[in-house]
PDB file of C-alpha atoms in Angstrom:
ATOM      1  CA  GLU A 122      55.971 205.403 -81.050  1.00 87.00           C
ATOM      2  CA  TYR A 123      54.507 205.591 -77.516  1.00 86.00           C
ATOM      3  CA  GLU A 124      51.880 208.089 -78.601  1.00 86.00           C
ATOM      4  CA  ASN A 125      50.742 205.867 -81.472  1.00 90.00           C
ATOM      5  CA  ALA A 126      50.595 202.850 -79.155  1.00 92.00           C
ATOM      6  CA  ILE A 127      48.380 204.741 -76.704  1.00 91.00           C
ATOM      7  CA  LEU A 128      46.029 205.784 -79.513  1.00 92.00           C
ATOM      8  CA  GLU A 129      45.819 202.190 -80.733  1.00 94.00           C
ATOM      9  CA  ASP A 130      45.028 201.014 -77.192  1.00 94.00           C
ATOM     10  CA  ILE A 131      42.268 203.602 -76.891  1.00 92.00           C
ATOM     11  CA  LYS A 132      40.770 202.376 -80.174  1.00 94.00           C
ATOM     12  CA  THR A 133      40.914 198.813 -78.825  1.00 94.00           C
ATOM     13  CA  LEU A 134      38.772 199.967 -75.889  1.00 94.00           C
ATOM     14  CA  GLY A 135      36.113 201.046 -78.400  1.00 94.00           C
ATOM     15  CA  PHE A 136      36.648 204.807 -78.476  1.00 93.00           C
ATOM     16  CA  ASP A 137      36.663 206.841 -81.682  1.00 94.00           C
ATOM     17  CA  VAL A 138      40.101 208.478 -81.545  1.00 91.00           C
ATOM     18  CA  ASP A 139      39.422 210.515 -84.688  1.00 90.00           C
ATOM     19  CA  SER A 140      36.610 212.416 -82.959  1.00 92.00           C
ATOM     20  CA  MET A 141      38.742 213.249 -79.885  1.00 90.00           C
ATOM     21  CA  LYS A 142      40.625 216.474 -79.321  1.00 90.00           C
ATOM     22  CA  ILE A 143      44.192 215.328 -78.743  1.00 90.00           C
ATOM     23  CA  THR A 144      46.605 217.758 -77.137  1.00 92.00           C
ATOM     24  CA  HIS A 145      50.284 217.595 -76.283  1.00 92.00           C
ATOM     25  CA  SER A 146      52.376 219.212 -73.572  1.00 93.00           C
ATOM     26  CA  SER A 147      54.464 220.735 -76.356  1.00 95.00           C
ATOM     27  CA  ASP A 148      51.398 222.733 -77.459  1.00 95.00           C
ATOM     28  CA  HIS A 149      52.003 224.797 -74.326  1.00 97.00           C
ATOM     29  CA  PHE A 150      55.817 225.104 -74.292  1.00 97.00           C
ATOM     30  CA  ASP A 151      55.781 228.857 -75.010  1.00 97.00           C
ATOM     31  CA  LYS A 152      53.282 229.572 -72.225  1.00 97.00           C
ATOM     32  CA  LEU A 153      55.198 227.335 -69.797  1.00 98.00           C
ATOM     33  CA  LEU A 154      58.365 229.331 -70.560  1.00 98.00           C
ATOM     34  CA  GLU A 155      56.496 232.589 -70.036  1.00 98.00           C
ATOM     35  CA  LEU A 156      55.208 231.435 -66.650  1.00 98.00           C
ATOM     36  CA  ALA A 157      58.661 230.217 -65.584  1.00 98.00           C
ATOM     37  CA  THR A 158      60.087 233.631 -66.511  1.00 98.00           C
ATOM     38  CA  GLN A 159      57.332 235.261 -64.455  1.00 98.00           C
ATOM     39  CA  MET A 160      58.312 233.087 -61.479  1.00 98.00           C
ATOM     40  CA  ILE A 161      61.949 234.183 -61.773  1.00 98.00           C
ATOM     41  CA  LYS A 162      60.938 237.846 -61.915  1.00 98.00           C
ATOM     42  CA  GLU A 163      58.767 237.374 -58.827  1.00 97.00           C
ATOM     43  CA  GLY A 164      61.621 235.699 -56.935  1.00 97.00           C
ATOM     44  CA  GLU A 165      59.809 232.352 -56.846  1.00 97.00           C
ATOM     45  CA  ALA A 166      62.303 230.442 -59.030  1.00 98.00           C
ATOM     46  CA  PHE A 167      66.064 230.452 -59.480  1.00 98.00           C
ATOM     47  CA  CYS A 168      68.699 229.089 -61.826  1.00 98.00           C
ATOM     48  CA  ASP A 169      71.132 226.669 -60.273  1.00 98.00           C
ATOM     49  CA  ASP A 170      74.446 225.410 -61.633  1.00 97.00           C
ATOM     50  CA  THR A 171      75.139 223.087 -58.706  1.00 97.00           C
ATOM     51  CA  ASP A 172      76.376 219.706 -59.938  1.00 96.00           C
ATOM     52  CA  PRO A 173      73.768 216.904 -59.651  1.00 95.00           C
ATOM     53  CA  GLU A 174      75.584 214.941 -56.944  1.00 97.00           C
ATOM     54  CA  THR A 175      75.986 217.985 -54.680  1.00 97.00           C
ATOM     55  CA  LEU A 176      72.410 219.036 -55.387  1.00 96.00           C
ATOM     56  CA  SER A 177      71.127 215.642 -54.294  1.00 96.00           C
ATOM     57  CA  GLU A 178      73.199 215.765 -51.106  1.00 97.00           C
ATOM     58  CA  GLN A 179      72.001 219.294 -50.311  1.00 97.00           C
ATOM     59  CA  ARG A 180      68.361 218.332 -50.773  1.00 96.00           C
ATOM     60  CA  GLU A 181      68.858 215.303 -48.519  1.00 96.00           C
ATOM     61  CA  VAL A 182      70.300 217.385 -45.646  1.00 97.00           C
ATOM     62  CA  ARG A 183      68.014 220.370 -46.382  1.00 97.00           C
ATOM     63  CA  LEU A 184      70.828 222.747 -47.295  1.00 97.00           C
ATOM     64  CA  GLU A 185      69.966 225.696 -49.540  1.00 97.00           C
ATOM     65  CA  SER A 186      71.848 226.149 -52.787  1.00 97.00           C
ATOM     66  CA  LYS A 187      74.409 228.949 -53.070  1.00 97.00           C
ATOM     67  CA  ASN A 188      72.300 230.212 -55.984  1.00 97.00           C
ATOM     68  CA  ARG A 189      69.002 230.392 -54.122  1.00 97.00           C
ATOM     69  CA  ASP A 190      69.324 234.091 -53.343  1.00 96.00           C
ATOM     70  CA  LEU A 191      70.837 235.313 -56.601  1.00 97.00           C
ATOM     71  CA  SER A 192      69.350 238.574 -57.868  1.00 98.00           C
ATOM     72  CA  VAL A 193      66.541 238.549 -60.398  1.00 98.00           C
ATOM     73  CA  GLU A 194      68.958 240.111 -62.889  1.00 98.00           C
ATOM     74  CA  ASP A 195      71.547 237.335 -62.433  1.00 98.00           C
ATOM     75  CA  ASN A 196      68.825 234.702 -62.689  1.00 98.00           C
ATOM     76  CA  MET A 197      67.443 236.264 -65.863  1.00 98.00           C
ATOM     77  CA  THR A 198      70.910 236.263 -67.444  1.00 98.00           C
ATOM     78  CA  MET A 199      71.370 232.575 -66.608  1.00 98.00           C
ATOM     79  CA  TRP A 200      67.813 231.800 -67.768  1.00 98.00           C
ATOM     80  CA  GLU A 201      68.362 233.480 -71.131  1.00 98.00           C
ATOM     81  CA  ASP A 202      71.664 231.610 -71.527  1.00 97.00           C
ATOM     82  CA  MET A 203      69.866 228.339 -70.747  1.00 97.00           C
ATOM     83  CA  GLN A 204      67.196 229.047 -73.360  1.00 97.00           C
ATOM     84  CA  SER A 205      69.731 229.863 -76.061  1.00 96.00           C
ATOM     85  CA  GLY A 206      71.793 226.759 -75.310  1.00 94.00           C
ATOM     86  CA  ALA A 207      74.802 228.845 -74.263  1.00 95.00           C
ATOM     87  CA  ARG A 208      74.565 227.443 -70.752  1.00 95.00           C
ATOM     88  CA  THR A 209      73.873 223.735 -70.296  1.00 94.00           C
ATOM     89  CA  ASP A 210      75.065 223.265 -66.713  1.00 94.00           C
ATOM     90  CA  CYS A 211      71.990 224.848 -65.110  1.00 97.00           C
ATOM     91  CA  ILE A 212      68.510 223.885 -64.057  1.00 98.00           C
ATOM     92  CA  LEU A 213      65.613 226.083 -63.011  1.00 98.00           C
ATOM     93  CA  ARG A 214      64.252 225.378 -59.544  1.00 98.00           C
ATOM     94  CA  PHE A 215      60.987 226.366 -57.900  1.00 97.00           C
ATOM     95  CA  LYS A 216      61.816 228.107 -54.623  1.00 97.00           C
ATOM     96  CA  ILE A 217      59.592 226.453 -52.021  1.00 96.00           C
ATOM     97  CA  ASN A 218      60.968 225.206 -48.695  1.00 96.00           C
ATOM     98  CA  MET A 219      64.255 223.394 -48.213  1.00 97.00           C
ATOM     99  CA  ASN A 220      63.232 222.464 -44.655  1.00 97.00           C
ATOM    100  CA  SER A 221      60.039 220.671 -45.653  1.00 97.00           C
ATOM    101  CA  ASP A 222      59.552 217.106 -44.438  1.00 96.00           C
ATOM    102  CA  ASN A 223      58.140 216.456 -47.913  1.00 96.00           C
ATOM    103  CA  GLY A 224      61.231 216.109 -50.110  1.00 95.00           C
ATOM    104  CA  CYS A 225      59.171 217.066 -53.183  1.00 95.00           C
ATOM    105  CA  LEU A 226      58.924 220.597 -51.816  1.00 97.00           C
ATOM    106  CA  ARG A 227      62.677 221.099 -51.362  1.00 97.00           C
ATOM    107  CA  ASP A 228      63.172 223.529 -54.248  1.00 98.00           C
ATOM    108  CA  PRO A 229      62.278 221.052 -57.014  1.00 97.00           C
ATOM    109  CA  THR A 230      63.662 221.291 -60.518  1.00 97.00           C
ATOM    110  CA  ILE A 231      61.137 222.656 -63.018  1.00 98.00           C
ATOM    111  CA  TYR A 232      63.312 223.069 -66.145  1.00 98.00           C
ATOM    112  CA  ARG A 233      66.315 221.157 -67.434  1.00 97.00           C
ATOM    113  CA  CYS A 234      68.725 221.846 -70.295  1.00 96.00           C
ATOM    114  CA  ILE A 235      68.646 219.330 -73.139  1.00 95.00           C
ATOM    115  CA  PRO A 236      70.408 221.361 -75.842  1.00 92.00           C
ATOM    116  CA  ASP A 237      70.792 218.595 -78.443  1.00 92.00           C
ATOM    117  CA  ALA A 238      67.255 217.265 -78.213  1.00 91.00           C
ATOM    118  CA  ASN A 239      65.265 216.818 -81.373  1.00 92.00           C
ATOM    119  CA  HIS A 240      61.701 216.824 -80.074  1.00 92.00           C
ATOM    120  CA  HIS A 241      59.266 214.850 -82.222  1.00 88.00           C
ATOM    121  CA  ARG A 242      56.883 217.841 -82.428  1.00 91.00           C
ATOM    122  CA  THR A 243      59.020 220.964 -81.949  1.00 94.00           C
ATOM    123  CA  GLY A 244      62.301 219.808 -83.461  1.00 93.00           C
ATOM    124  CA  THR A 245      65.307 221.757 -82.180  1.00 94.00           C
ATOM    125  CA  LYS A 246      63.417 224.959 -81.291  1.00 95.00           C
ATOM    126  CA  TYR A 247      63.898 224.505 -77.532  1.00 96.00           C
ATOM    127  CA  LYS A 248      67.127 223.928 -75.606  1.00 96.00           C
ATOM    128  CA  ILE A 249      65.355 223.571 -72.256  1.00 97.00           C
ATOM    129  CA  TYR A 250      62.364 221.469 -71.306  1.00 97.00           C
ATOM    130  CA  PRO A 251      59.803 221.608 -68.492  1.00 98.00           C
ATOM    131  CA  LEU A 252      59.679 218.753 -66.034  1.00 97.00           C
ATOM    132  CA  TYR A 253      56.463 216.827 -65.425  1.00 95.00           C
ATOM    133  CA  ASP A 254      55.746 218.337 -61.995  1.00 95.00           C
ATOM    134  CA  TRP A 255      55.837 221.862 -63.467  1.00 97.00           C
ATOM    135  CA  ALA A 256      54.065 221.232 -66.760  1.00 97.00           C
ATOM    136  CA  CYS A 257      51.332 218.862 -65.598  1.00 96.00           C
ATOM    137  CA  PRO A 258      49.387 221.115 -63.186  1.00 97.00           C
ATOM    138  CA  ILE A 259      49.602 224.110 -65.506  1.00 98.00           C
ATOM    139  CA  ILE A 260      48.422 222.171 -68.545  1.00 97.00           C
ATOM    140  CA  ASP A 261      45.638 220.512 -66.544  1.00 97.00           C
ATOM    141  CA  SER A 262      44.446 223.972 -65.515  1.00 97.00           C
ATOM    142  CA  PHE A 263      44.775 225.416 -69.061  1.00 95.00           C
ATOM    143  CA  GLU A 264      42.867 222.562 -70.618  1.00 96.00           C
ATOM    144  CA  GLY A 265      39.980 222.666 -68.163  1.00 95.00           C
ATOM    145  CA  VAL A 266      40.666 219.352 -66.453  1.00 96.00           C
ATOM    146  CA  THR A 267      38.276 219.135 -63.493  1.00 97.00           C
ATOM    147  CA  HIS A 268      39.429 215.894 -61.849  1.00 97.00           C
ATOM    148  CA  VAL A 269      42.936 214.461 -61.834  1.00 95.00           C
ATOM    149  CA  LEU A 270      43.273 210.725 -61.246  1.00 92.00           C
ATOM    150  CA  ARG A 271      46.803 209.697 -60.260  1.00 90.00           C
ATOM    151  CA  SER A 272      48.280 206.562 -58.782  1.00 87.00           C
ATOM    152  CA  THR A 273      49.355 206.630 -55.140  1.00 90.00           C
ATOM    153  CA  GLU A 274      53.019 207.026 -56.112  1.00 87.00           C
ATOM    154  CA  PHE A 275      52.164 210.732 -56.644  1.00 89.00           C
ATOM    155  CA  VAL A 276      50.716 211.394 -53.168  1.00 92.00           C
ATOM    156  CA  ASP A 277      53.858 213.236 -52.036  1.00 93.00           C
ATOM    157  CA  ARG A 278      53.689 215.399 -55.163  1.00 94.00           C
ATOM    158  CA  ARG A 279      50.120 216.590 -54.534  1.00 95.00           C
ATOM    159  CA  SER A 280      51.348 219.563 -52.465  1.00 95.00           C
ATOM    160  CA  GLN A 281      53.762 220.601 -55.193  1.00 96.00           C
ATOM    161  CA  TYR A 282      51.021 220.315 -57.851  1.00 97.00           C
ATOM    162  CA  GLN A 283      48.724 222.553 -55.812  1.00 97.00           C
ATOM    163  CA  MET A 284      51.499 225.006 -54.924  1.00 96.00           C
ATOM    164  CA  VAL A 285      52.455 225.584 -58.572  1.00 97.00           C
ATOM    165  CA  LEU A 286      48.867 226.570 -59.341  1.00 97.00           C
ATOM    166  CA  ARG A 287      48.504 228.707 -56.205  1.00 96.00           C
ATOM    167  CA  LYS A 288      51.688 230.656 -56.983  1.00 96.00           C
ATOM    168  CA  LEU A 289      50.448 231.274 -60.527  1.00 96.00           C
ATOM    169  CA  ASP A 290      46.915 232.106 -59.339  1.00 97.00           C
ATOM    170  CA  MET A 291      45.424 229.370 -61.508  1.00 97.00           C
ATOM    171  CA  ARG A 292      42.449 227.083 -60.971  1.00 96.00           C
ATOM    172  CA  CYS A 293      43.322 223.774 -59.317  1.00 96.00           C
ATOM    173  CA  PRO A 294      41.476 220.585 -60.318  1.00 97.00           C
ATOM    174  CA  GLU A 295      40.300 218.049 -57.744  1.00 96.00           C
ATOM    175  CA  ILE A 296      42.972 215.388 -57.215  1.00 95.00           C
ATOM    176  CA  PHE A 297      42.268 211.730 -56.454  1.00 92.00           C
ATOM    177  CA  GLU A 298      44.864 209.020 -55.936  1.00 92.00           C
ATOM    178  CA  TYR A 299      44.238 205.330 -56.479  1.00 89.00           C
ATOM    179  CA  GLY A 300      46.207 202.116 -56.078  1.00 87.00           C
ATOM    180  CA  LYS A 301      48.327 201.237 -59.091  1.00 70.00           C
ATOM    181  CA  VAL A 302      46.522 199.093 -61.633  1.00 70.00           C
ATOM    182  CA  GLN A 303      48.297 196.149 -63.241  1.00 74.00           C
ATOM    183  CA  PHE A 304      46.938 194.333 -66.272  1.00 79.00           C
ATOM    184  CA  THR A 305      47.607 190.675 -66.952  1.00 83.00           C
ATOM    185  CA  ASN A 306      49.595 190.083 -70.145  1.00 84.00           C
ATOM    186  CA  ALA A 307      50.152 193.820 -70.724  1.00 83.00           C
ATOM    187  CA  VAL A 308      53.150 195.952 -69.845  1.00 82.00           C
ATOM    188  CA  MET A 309      52.028 199.475 -68.948  1.00 76.00           C
ATOM    189  CA  SER A 310      55.126 200.802 -67.186  1.00 77.00           C
ATOM    190  CA  LYS A 311      57.194 203.087 -69.436  1.00 76.00           C
ATOM    191  CA  ARG A 312      60.253 202.065 -67.425  1.00 81.00           C
ATOM    192  CA  LYS A 313      59.652 198.381 -68.203  1.00 82.00           C
ATOM    193  CA  ILE A 314      58.831 199.121 -71.838  1.00 81.00           C
ATOM    194  CA  LEU A 315      62.176 200.890 -72.207  1.00 81.00           C
TER     195      LEU A 315
END
């Protein structure tokens, strides 16, 4: 529904949607999984079964998770269980720096279990899904994006965006932030639309 609305809006602006190459994050789900697995094997990501409330408290006081230093083997077992849907109490986190003044760098979540999801493009194939801050930089790099335009609410996430690409040895687009744009008589916020 949202996708169709965006395409209709683009047509309203005078663009020929039928001549555009339209891609979806889900086009890259297999590659995103492969890269996440690579990060686990390199010790750059870990599976965490800490409950959400405790996790939030730990991030606030900069306390490392008990799972942060699990072996690669233990992480791979948990990761495989997450992918199969056998384990739904875990997330995958990017191991960065729990002492960072930038809260976005305190071992952010990059994958979450959603075992009963019925994705509009992939159906029930996947039991885990990448979060925006993991998928976005990788897909931008894959698809040859040269300049990323983001509203200022993402300024704190710039470092994380760049770090994901550095760790994966991928090209990083130029990033520009701008003040949020509001349109009269149009609701653009997904939160408000919901």
